[in-house]
XYZ file of C-alpha atoms in Angstrom:
562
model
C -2.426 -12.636 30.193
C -3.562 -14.235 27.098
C -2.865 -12.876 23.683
C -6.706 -11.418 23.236
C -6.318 -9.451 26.271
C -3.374 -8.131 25.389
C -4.537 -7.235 21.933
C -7.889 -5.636 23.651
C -5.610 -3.395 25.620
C -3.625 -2.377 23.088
C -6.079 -1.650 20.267
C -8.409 -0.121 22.993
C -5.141 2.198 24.142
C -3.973 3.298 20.458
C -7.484 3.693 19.110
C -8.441 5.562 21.947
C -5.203 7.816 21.159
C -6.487 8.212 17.357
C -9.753 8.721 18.019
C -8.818 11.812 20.713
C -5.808 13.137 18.289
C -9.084 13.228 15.778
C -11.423 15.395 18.274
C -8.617 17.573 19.462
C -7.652 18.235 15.419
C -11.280 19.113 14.497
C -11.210 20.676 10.891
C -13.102 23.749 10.353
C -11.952 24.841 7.020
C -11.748 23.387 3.883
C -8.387 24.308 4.004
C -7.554 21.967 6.888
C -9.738 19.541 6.065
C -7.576 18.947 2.705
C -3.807 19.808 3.446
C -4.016 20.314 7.035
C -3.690 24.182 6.745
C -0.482 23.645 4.876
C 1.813 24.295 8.409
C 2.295 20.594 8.904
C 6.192 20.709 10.485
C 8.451 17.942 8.049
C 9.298 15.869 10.635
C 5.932 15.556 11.583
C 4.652 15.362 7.762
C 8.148 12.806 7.230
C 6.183 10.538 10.003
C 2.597 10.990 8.254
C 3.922 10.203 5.316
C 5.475 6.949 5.642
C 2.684 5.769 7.842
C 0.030 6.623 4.826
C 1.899 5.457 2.360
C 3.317 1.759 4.492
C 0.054 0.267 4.288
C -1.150 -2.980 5.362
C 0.525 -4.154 2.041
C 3.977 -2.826 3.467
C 3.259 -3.984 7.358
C 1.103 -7.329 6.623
C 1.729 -8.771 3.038
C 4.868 -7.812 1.375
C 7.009 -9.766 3.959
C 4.237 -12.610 3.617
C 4.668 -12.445 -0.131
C 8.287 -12.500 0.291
C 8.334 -15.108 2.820
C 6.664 -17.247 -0.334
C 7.998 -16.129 -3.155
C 11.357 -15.562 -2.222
C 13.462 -13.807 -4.775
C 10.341 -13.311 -7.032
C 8.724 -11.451 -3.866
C 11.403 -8.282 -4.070
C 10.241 -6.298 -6.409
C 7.403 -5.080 -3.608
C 10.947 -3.855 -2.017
C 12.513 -2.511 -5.086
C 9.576 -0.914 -6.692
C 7.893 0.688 -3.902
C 11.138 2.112 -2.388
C 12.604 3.275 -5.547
C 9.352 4.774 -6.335
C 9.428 6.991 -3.084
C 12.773 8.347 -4.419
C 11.354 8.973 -7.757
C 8.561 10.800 -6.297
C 10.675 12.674 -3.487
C 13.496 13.752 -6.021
C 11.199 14.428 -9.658
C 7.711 15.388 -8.776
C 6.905 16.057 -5.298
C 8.618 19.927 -5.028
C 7.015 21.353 -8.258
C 3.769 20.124 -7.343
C 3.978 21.657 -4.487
C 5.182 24.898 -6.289
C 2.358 24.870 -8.369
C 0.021 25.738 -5.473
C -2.803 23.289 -5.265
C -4.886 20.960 -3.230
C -5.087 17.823 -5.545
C -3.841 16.210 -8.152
C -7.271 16.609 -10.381
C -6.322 20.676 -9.471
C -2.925 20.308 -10.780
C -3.902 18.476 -14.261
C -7.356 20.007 -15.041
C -5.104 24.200 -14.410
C -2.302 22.314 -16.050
C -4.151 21.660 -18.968
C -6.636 24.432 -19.132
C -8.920 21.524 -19.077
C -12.077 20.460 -17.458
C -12.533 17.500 -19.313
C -8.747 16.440 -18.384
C -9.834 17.717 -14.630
C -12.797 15.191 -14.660
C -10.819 12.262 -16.156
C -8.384 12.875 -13.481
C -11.064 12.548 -10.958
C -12.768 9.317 -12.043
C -9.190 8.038 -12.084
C -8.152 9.077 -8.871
C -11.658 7.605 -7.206
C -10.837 4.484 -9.051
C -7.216 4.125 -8.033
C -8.094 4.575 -4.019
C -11.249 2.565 -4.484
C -8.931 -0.490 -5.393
C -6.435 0.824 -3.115
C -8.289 1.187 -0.212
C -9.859 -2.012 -0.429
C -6.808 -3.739 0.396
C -6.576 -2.058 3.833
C -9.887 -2.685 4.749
C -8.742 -6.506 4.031
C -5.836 -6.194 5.870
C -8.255 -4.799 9.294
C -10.243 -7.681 8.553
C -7.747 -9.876 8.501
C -6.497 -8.839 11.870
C -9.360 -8.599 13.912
C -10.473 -11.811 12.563
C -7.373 -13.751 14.272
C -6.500 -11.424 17.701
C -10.514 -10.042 18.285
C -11.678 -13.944 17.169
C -14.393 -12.628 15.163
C -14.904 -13.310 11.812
C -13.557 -11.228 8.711
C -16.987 -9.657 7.629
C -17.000 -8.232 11.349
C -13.461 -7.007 11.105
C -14.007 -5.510 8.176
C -16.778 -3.290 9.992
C -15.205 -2.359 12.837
C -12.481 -0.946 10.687
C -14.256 0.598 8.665
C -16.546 2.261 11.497
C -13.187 3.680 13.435
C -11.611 5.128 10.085
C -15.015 6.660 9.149
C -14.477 8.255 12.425
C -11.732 10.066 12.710
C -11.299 10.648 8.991
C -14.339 12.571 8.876
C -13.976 14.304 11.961
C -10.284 15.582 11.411
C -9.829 15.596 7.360
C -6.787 15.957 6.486
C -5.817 18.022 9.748
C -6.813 14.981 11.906
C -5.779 12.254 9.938
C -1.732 13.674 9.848
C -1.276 13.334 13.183
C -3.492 10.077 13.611
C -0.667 8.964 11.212
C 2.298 10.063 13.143
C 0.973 8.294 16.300
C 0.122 5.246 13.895
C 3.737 5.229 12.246
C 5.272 5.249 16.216
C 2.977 1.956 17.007
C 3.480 0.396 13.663
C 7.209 0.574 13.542
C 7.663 -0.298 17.344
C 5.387 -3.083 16.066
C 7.443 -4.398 13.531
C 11.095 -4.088 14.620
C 10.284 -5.344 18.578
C 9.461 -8.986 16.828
C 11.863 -8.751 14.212
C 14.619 -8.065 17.337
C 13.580 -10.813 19.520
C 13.289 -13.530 16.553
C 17.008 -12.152 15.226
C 18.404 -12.853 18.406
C 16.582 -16.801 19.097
C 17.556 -17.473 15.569
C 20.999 -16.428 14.855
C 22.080 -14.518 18.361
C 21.998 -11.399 16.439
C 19.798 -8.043 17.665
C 19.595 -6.376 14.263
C 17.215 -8.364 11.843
C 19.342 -6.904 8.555
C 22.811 -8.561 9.644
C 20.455 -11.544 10.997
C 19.316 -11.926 7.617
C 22.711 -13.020 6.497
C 23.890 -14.611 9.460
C 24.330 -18.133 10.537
C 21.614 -19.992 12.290
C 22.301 -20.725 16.163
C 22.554 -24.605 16.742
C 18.622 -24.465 17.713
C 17.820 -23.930 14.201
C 20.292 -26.504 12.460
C 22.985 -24.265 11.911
C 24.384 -22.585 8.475
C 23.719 -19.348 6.970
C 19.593 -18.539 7.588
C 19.432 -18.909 3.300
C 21.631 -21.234 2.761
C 19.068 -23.277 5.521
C 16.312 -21.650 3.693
C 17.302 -23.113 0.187
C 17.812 -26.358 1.775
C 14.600 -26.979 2.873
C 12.710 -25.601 0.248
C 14.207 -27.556 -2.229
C 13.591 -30.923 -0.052
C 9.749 -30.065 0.205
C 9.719 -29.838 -3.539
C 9.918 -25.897 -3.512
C 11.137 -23.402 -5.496
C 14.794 -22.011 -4.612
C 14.067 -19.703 -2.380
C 17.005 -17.468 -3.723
C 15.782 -17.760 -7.012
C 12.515 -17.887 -7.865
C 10.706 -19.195 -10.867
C 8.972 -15.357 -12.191
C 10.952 -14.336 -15.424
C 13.016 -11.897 -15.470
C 11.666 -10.011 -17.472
C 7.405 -9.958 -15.472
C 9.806 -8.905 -12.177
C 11.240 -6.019 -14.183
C 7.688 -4.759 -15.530
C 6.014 -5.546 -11.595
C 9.013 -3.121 -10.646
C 8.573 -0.363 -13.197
C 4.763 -0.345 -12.582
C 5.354 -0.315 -8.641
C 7.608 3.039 -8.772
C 5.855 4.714 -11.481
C 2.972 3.768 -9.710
C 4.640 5.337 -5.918
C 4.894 8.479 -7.736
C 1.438 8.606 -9.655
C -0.396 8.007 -5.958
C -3.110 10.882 -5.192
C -3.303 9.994 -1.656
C 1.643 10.165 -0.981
C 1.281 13.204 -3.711
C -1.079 15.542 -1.208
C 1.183 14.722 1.550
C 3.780 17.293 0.112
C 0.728 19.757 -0.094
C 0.229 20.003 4.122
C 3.796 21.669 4.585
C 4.330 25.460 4.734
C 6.585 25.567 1.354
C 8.687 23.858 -1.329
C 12.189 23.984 1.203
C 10.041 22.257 3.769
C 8.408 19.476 1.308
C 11.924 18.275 0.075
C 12.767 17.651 3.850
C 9.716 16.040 4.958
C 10.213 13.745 1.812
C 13.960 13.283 3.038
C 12.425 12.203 6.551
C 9.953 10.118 5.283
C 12.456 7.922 3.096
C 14.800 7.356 6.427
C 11.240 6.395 7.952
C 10.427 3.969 5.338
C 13.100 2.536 5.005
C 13.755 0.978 8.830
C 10.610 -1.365 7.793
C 11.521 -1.787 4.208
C 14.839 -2.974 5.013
C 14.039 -5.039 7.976
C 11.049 -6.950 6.123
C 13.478 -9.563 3.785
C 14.610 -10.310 7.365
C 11.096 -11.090 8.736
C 10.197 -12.763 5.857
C 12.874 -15.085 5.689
C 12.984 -15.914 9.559
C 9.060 -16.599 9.543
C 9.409 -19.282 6.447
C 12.274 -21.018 8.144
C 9.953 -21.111 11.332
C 6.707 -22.413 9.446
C 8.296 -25.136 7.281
C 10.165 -26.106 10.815
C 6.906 -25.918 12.825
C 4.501 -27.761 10.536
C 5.795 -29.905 8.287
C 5.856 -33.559 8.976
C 4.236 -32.520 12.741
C 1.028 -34.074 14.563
C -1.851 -32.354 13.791
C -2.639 -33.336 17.351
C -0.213 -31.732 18.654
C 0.016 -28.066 16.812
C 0.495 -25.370 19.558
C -2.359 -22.958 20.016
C -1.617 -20.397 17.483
C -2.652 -22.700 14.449
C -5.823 -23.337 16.030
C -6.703 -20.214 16.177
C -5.717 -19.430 12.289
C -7.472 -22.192 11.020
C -10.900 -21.033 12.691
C -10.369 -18.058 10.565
C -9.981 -20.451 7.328
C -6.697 -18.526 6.930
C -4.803 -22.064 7.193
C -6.669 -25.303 5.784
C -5.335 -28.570 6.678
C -6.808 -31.442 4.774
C -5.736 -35.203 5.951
C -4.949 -36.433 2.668
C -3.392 -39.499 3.269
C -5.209 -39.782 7.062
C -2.239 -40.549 9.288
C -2.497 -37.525 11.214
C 0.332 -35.926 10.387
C 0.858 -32.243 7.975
C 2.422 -33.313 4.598
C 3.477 -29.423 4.111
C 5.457 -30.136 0.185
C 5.340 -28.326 -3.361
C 3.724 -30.997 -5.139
C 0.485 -29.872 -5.151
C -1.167 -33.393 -4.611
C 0.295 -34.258 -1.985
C 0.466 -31.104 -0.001
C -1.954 -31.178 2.897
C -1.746 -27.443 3.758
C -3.040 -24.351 2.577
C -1.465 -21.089 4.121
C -2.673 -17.522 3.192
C 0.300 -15.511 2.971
C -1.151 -12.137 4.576
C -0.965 -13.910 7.639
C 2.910 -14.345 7.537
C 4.049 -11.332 9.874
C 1.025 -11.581 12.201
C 1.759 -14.919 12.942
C 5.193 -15.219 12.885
C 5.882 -14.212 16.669
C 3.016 -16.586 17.604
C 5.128 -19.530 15.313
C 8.735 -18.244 17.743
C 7.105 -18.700 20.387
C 7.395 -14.757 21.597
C 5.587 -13.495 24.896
C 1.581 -12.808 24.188
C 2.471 -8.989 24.498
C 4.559 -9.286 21.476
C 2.191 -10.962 19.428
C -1.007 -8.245 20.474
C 1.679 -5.291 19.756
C 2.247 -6.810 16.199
C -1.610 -6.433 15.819
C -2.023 -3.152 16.435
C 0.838 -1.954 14.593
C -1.063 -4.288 11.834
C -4.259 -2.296 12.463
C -2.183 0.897 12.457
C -0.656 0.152 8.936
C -4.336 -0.263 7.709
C -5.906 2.312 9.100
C -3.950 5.065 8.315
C -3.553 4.579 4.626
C -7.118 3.848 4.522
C -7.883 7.624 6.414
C -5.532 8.860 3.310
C -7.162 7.436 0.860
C -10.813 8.525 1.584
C -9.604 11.685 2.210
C -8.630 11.761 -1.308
C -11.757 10.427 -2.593
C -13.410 13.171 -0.596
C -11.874 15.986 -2.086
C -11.688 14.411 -5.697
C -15.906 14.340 -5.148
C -16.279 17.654 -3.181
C -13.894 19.733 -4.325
C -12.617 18.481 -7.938
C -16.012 17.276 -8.804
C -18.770 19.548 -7.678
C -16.958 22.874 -6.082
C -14.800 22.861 -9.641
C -16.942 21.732 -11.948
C -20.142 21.223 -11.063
C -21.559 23.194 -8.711
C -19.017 26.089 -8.290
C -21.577 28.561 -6.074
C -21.502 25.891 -2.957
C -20.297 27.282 0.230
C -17.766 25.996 2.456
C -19.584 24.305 4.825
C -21.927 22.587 1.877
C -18.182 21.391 0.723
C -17.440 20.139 3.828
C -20.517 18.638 4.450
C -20.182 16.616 0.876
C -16.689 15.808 1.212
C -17.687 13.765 4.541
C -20.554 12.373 2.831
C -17.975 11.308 0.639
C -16.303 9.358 2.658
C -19.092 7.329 4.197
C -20.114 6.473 0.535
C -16.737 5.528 0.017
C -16.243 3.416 3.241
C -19.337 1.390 2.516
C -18.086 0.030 -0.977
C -14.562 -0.464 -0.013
C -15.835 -2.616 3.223
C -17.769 -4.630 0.814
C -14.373 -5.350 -1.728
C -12.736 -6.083 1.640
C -14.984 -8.577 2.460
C -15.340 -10.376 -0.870
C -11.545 -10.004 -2.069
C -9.714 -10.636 -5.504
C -6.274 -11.314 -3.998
C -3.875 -10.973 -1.382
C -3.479 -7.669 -0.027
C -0.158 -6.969 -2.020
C -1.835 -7.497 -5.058
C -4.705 -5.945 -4.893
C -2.756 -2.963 -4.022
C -0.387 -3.542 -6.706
C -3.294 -3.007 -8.764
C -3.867 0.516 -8.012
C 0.000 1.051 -8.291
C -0.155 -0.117 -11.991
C -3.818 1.986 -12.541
C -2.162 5.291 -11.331
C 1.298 4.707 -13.139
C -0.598 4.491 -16.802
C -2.553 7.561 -15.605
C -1.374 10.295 -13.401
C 2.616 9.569 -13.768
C 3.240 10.552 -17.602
C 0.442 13.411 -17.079
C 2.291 14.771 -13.769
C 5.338 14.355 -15.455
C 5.014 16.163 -18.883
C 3.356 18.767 -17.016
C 5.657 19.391 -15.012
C 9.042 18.820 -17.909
C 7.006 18.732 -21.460
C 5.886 22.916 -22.142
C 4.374 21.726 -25.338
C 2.033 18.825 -23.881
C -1.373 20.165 -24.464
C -4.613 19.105 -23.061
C -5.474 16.926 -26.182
C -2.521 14.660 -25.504
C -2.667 14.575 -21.862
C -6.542 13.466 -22.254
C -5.368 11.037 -25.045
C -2.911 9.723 -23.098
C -4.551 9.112 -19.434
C -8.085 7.492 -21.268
C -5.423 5.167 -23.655
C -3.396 4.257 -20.384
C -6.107 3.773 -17.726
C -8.098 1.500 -20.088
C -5.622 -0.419 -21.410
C -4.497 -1.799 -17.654
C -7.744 -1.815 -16.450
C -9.336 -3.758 -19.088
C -6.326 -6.133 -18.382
C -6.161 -6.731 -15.191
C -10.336 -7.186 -14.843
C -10.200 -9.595 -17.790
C -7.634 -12.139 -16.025
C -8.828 -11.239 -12.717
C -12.397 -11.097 -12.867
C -13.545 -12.381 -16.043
C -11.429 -14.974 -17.136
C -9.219 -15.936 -13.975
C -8.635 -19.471 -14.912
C -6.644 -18.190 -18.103
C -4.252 -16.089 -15.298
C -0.923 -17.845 -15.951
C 2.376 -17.104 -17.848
C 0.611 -18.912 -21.091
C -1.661 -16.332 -21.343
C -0.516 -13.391 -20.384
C 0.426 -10.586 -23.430
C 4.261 -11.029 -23.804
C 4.398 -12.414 -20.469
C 3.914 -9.552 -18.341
C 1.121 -10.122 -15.316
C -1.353 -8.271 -14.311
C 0.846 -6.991 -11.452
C 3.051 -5.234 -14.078
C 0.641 -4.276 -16.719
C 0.963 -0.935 -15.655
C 4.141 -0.404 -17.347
C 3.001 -0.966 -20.834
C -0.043 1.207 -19.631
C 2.340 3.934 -19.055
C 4.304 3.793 -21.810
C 1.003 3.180 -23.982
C 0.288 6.754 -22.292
C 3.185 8.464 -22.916
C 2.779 7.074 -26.888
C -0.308 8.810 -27.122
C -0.094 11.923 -25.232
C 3.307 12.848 -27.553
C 1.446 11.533 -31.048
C -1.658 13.449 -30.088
C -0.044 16.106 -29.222
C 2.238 16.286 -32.219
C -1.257 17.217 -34.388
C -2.831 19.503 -32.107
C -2.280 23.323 -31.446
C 0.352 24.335 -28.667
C -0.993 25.363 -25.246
C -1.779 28.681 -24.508
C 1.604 31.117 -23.635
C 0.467 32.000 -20.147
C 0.107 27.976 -19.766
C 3.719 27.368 -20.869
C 4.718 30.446 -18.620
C 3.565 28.394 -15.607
C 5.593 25.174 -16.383
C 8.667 27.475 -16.655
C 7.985 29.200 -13.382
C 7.617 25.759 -11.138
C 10.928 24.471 -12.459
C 12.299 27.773 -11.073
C 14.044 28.438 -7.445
C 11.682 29.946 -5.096
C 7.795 29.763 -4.169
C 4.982 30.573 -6.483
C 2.032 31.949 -5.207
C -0.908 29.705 -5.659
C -2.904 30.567 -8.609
């Protein structure tokens, strides 16, 4: 069977699976719609976890990125794992403790604020606005290539099936959508990673393949060692070294894990679990989860630039196998005849190169580029579409109940009902579907960086709030306010100045001591943490019963939801 079959039957089979889980997980109460009744088991929330927070950044860019970058691509790896950990070990159990839905509940009780509760709204709509635009990119991207359609209508039809079962299930639906999701996306990326391991070094696991030698098929040599080789013949950068500074990967990285643990949509995970014991092992599960894809991707990466710069480069345009037919239709790869002797210049001089690859394409086509049975390749789209979805369910959910329940049942209009909350929160949703399908469509990056945006918005925002509420008794609402307006701004205002309204100046030259957009969030969060202390240096103490609480959740045992 051909690979669109294959991918029909397989994204007909798992959406039909999310789409039931959705129906059979029906919320009926606020209280499942936004932590899933809180009696989510931790394997189960471990699963949900990693699957909502291994977008299609994690499954369909980062090892692209990589794959390109080389050295300068890890700190995706680096900063998003060690984030996780930061998250898992400092912040997740005493927000939990502290006995609330969101993280707009836990700053605007926190600091006896409403003001702080609404800032922490408009930032956390903001942060999965950006964030979930990147995952309705990464649908499109798929269904554009495997459904042949083009990106505007894959963009729809993901956004119609997440609409679904987001806003029939809530948060009750969408946790185990995401354990089904994780299953398909992780079969989906190790079953290609195995097969391409063993053609390309005789090796079945993809992390010793990474540092293996290459079979005689592929020229022999260690893969990097092969990998440097060529690069540097094509006129590329080392691909063990890189060209970023040292010091932009070390800001990217910092803003990635600050960013991990600042994330609305990971931090109510830990809410959906019956108590603290159980939301330190679900975290524990979901790290061993994450990290079969996070340390298999340098593998992918490096195996599927080896294959392209073998595949393309000096080859008949004539003569390219089926696979980069069908990517160029979707203007994903450009070939331009410079020279007109048929053949694909594919160097690093830029005026001479004769081929334009988008790197979100990387992992999808990489089985297509080893020549892997059509199965394969449909499988790696669905676990593609998987990755997507599921952090894209998350996400609305947590503009939903930021609108509905932060917004209006908090602040606003306090005498609504349940049912009126519900009924808003879905409404919600669609709103929020409709303007992230349009970003999706008409995007400002690749996926990885448009998602690295959001990482450095909620790191100069929510991370030194959460944090000093949680370790800082004296932080008062004036310096938490302070702080998340002087953070938020600051990195916003940056990264929509080089990305938006100047993008031409968006180089090393111009950038404010160096430090990209991508890492911008770190000064934002220490800019935050400058002003929330000096503010709060001038300003009266919080209230005793206040600093009461933030001695209680640092204490052994539950605390009863106030």
């Amino acid at each position: 069977m051909s690979v669109q079959i294959w991918t029909f039957i397989f994204v007909f089979l798992s959406f039909s699976l999310y789409i039931g889980i959705a129906i059979w997980s029906r919320a009926g109460s606020t209280s499942e719609f936004y932590v899933a009744g809180s009696n989510v088991p931790p394997l189960a929330n471990g699963m949900a976890t990693a699957a909502d927070w291994m977008s299609a950044a994690s499954f369909i860019s980062m090892a692209g990125l990589i794959s390109f970058l080389g050295r300068d691509g890890t700190f995706y790896l680096m900063g998003w794992t060690g984030g996780y950990v930061l998250l898992a070990l400092l912040l997740a159990p005493y927000l939990r403790k502290f006995g609330k839905f969101t993280v707009p509940d836990f700053i605007g009780d926190r600091y006896y604020s409403q003001s702080a509760r609404l800032i922490a709204v408009f930032c956390a709509i903001s942060i999965s606005f950006v964030y979930v635009c990147g995952q309705m990119q990464g649908a499109g991207i798929v269904f554009s290539r495997f459904l042949e359609v083009d990106i505007t209508t894959g963009v729809i039809i993901g956004m119609a099936i997440v609409f679904f079962y987001a806003v029939m299930g809530g948060m009750k639906g969408i946790t185990y959508t995401q354990v089904a999701q994780y299953c398909v996306l992780i079969f989906a990326f190790m079953v290609p990673a195995i097969f391409i391991s063993i053609l390309m070094t005789g090796i079945p696991i993809p992390q010793l393949g990474f540092g293996a030698e290459l079979t005689d098929a592929y020229g022999g040599g260690y893969l990097l060692d092969r990998l440097d080789g060529l690069s540097e013949a094509l006129g590329f950068a080392t691909y063990t070294e890189g060209q970023r500074s040292t010091q932009d990967v070390f800001f990217i990285t910092a803003a990635l894990m600050f960013g991990t643990a600042g994330l609305p949509h990971v931090i109510i995970r830990f809410f959906t679990v019956p108590n603290v014991r159980d939301a330190r092992r679900s975290a524990g599960f979901a790290l061993i989860f994450i990290a079969i894809l996070y340390t298999t991707a340098p593998a992918v990466a490096a195996f599927a630039r080896t294959n392209l710069i073998n595949t393309v480069n000096n080859a008949e345009y004539s003569a390219m196998p089926e696979w980069f037919n069908k990517w160029e239709t979707t203007n994903l790869i450009i070939f331009e005849d410079k020279n007109n002797d048929g053949r694909i210049q594919y160097v690093g001089d830029p005026e001479r190169n004769e081929l334009e690859v988008n790197r979100d394409i990387m992992v999808l086509a990489n089985p297509e580029i080893a020549g892997l049975p059509n199965w394969v390749v449909a499988l790696v789209a669905a676990g593609a579409l998987a990755a997507a979805l599921s952090t894209a369910a998350g996400l609305l959910l947590v503009i939903s109940t930021a609108v509905a329940h932060d917004l209006l049942k908090r602040s606003f209009m306090p005498s609504i009902s349940e049912k009126q909350e519900l009924l808003y929160a879905r409404c919600a949703i669609f709103v929020a579907v409709l303007i992230a399908g349009y970003v999706g469509i008409n995007p400002p990056a690749y996926v990885a960086q448009v998602v690295a945006y959001a990482f450095g918005l909620a790191a100069a925002s929510f991370f030194p709030a959460i944090v000093m509420g949680i370790f800082q008794k004296r932080m008062n609402k004036h310096g938490a306010i302070a702080g998340m307006v002087a953070g938020f701004s600051f990195t916003a205002l940056y990264i929509i100045y080089f990305k938006t309204i100047n993008p031409g100046a968006d180089n090393p030259e111009n950038w404010w001591l160096g430090i990209s957009p991508e890492g911008i969030g770190t000064l934002g969060t220490i800019a935050n943490f400058v002003v929330a202390f000096t503010v709060c240096k001038f300003t009266p103490e919080p209230p005793a019963e206040v600093q009461a609480i933030v001695e209680d959740i640092r204490l052994p045992g539950e605390v009863v939801a106030r």
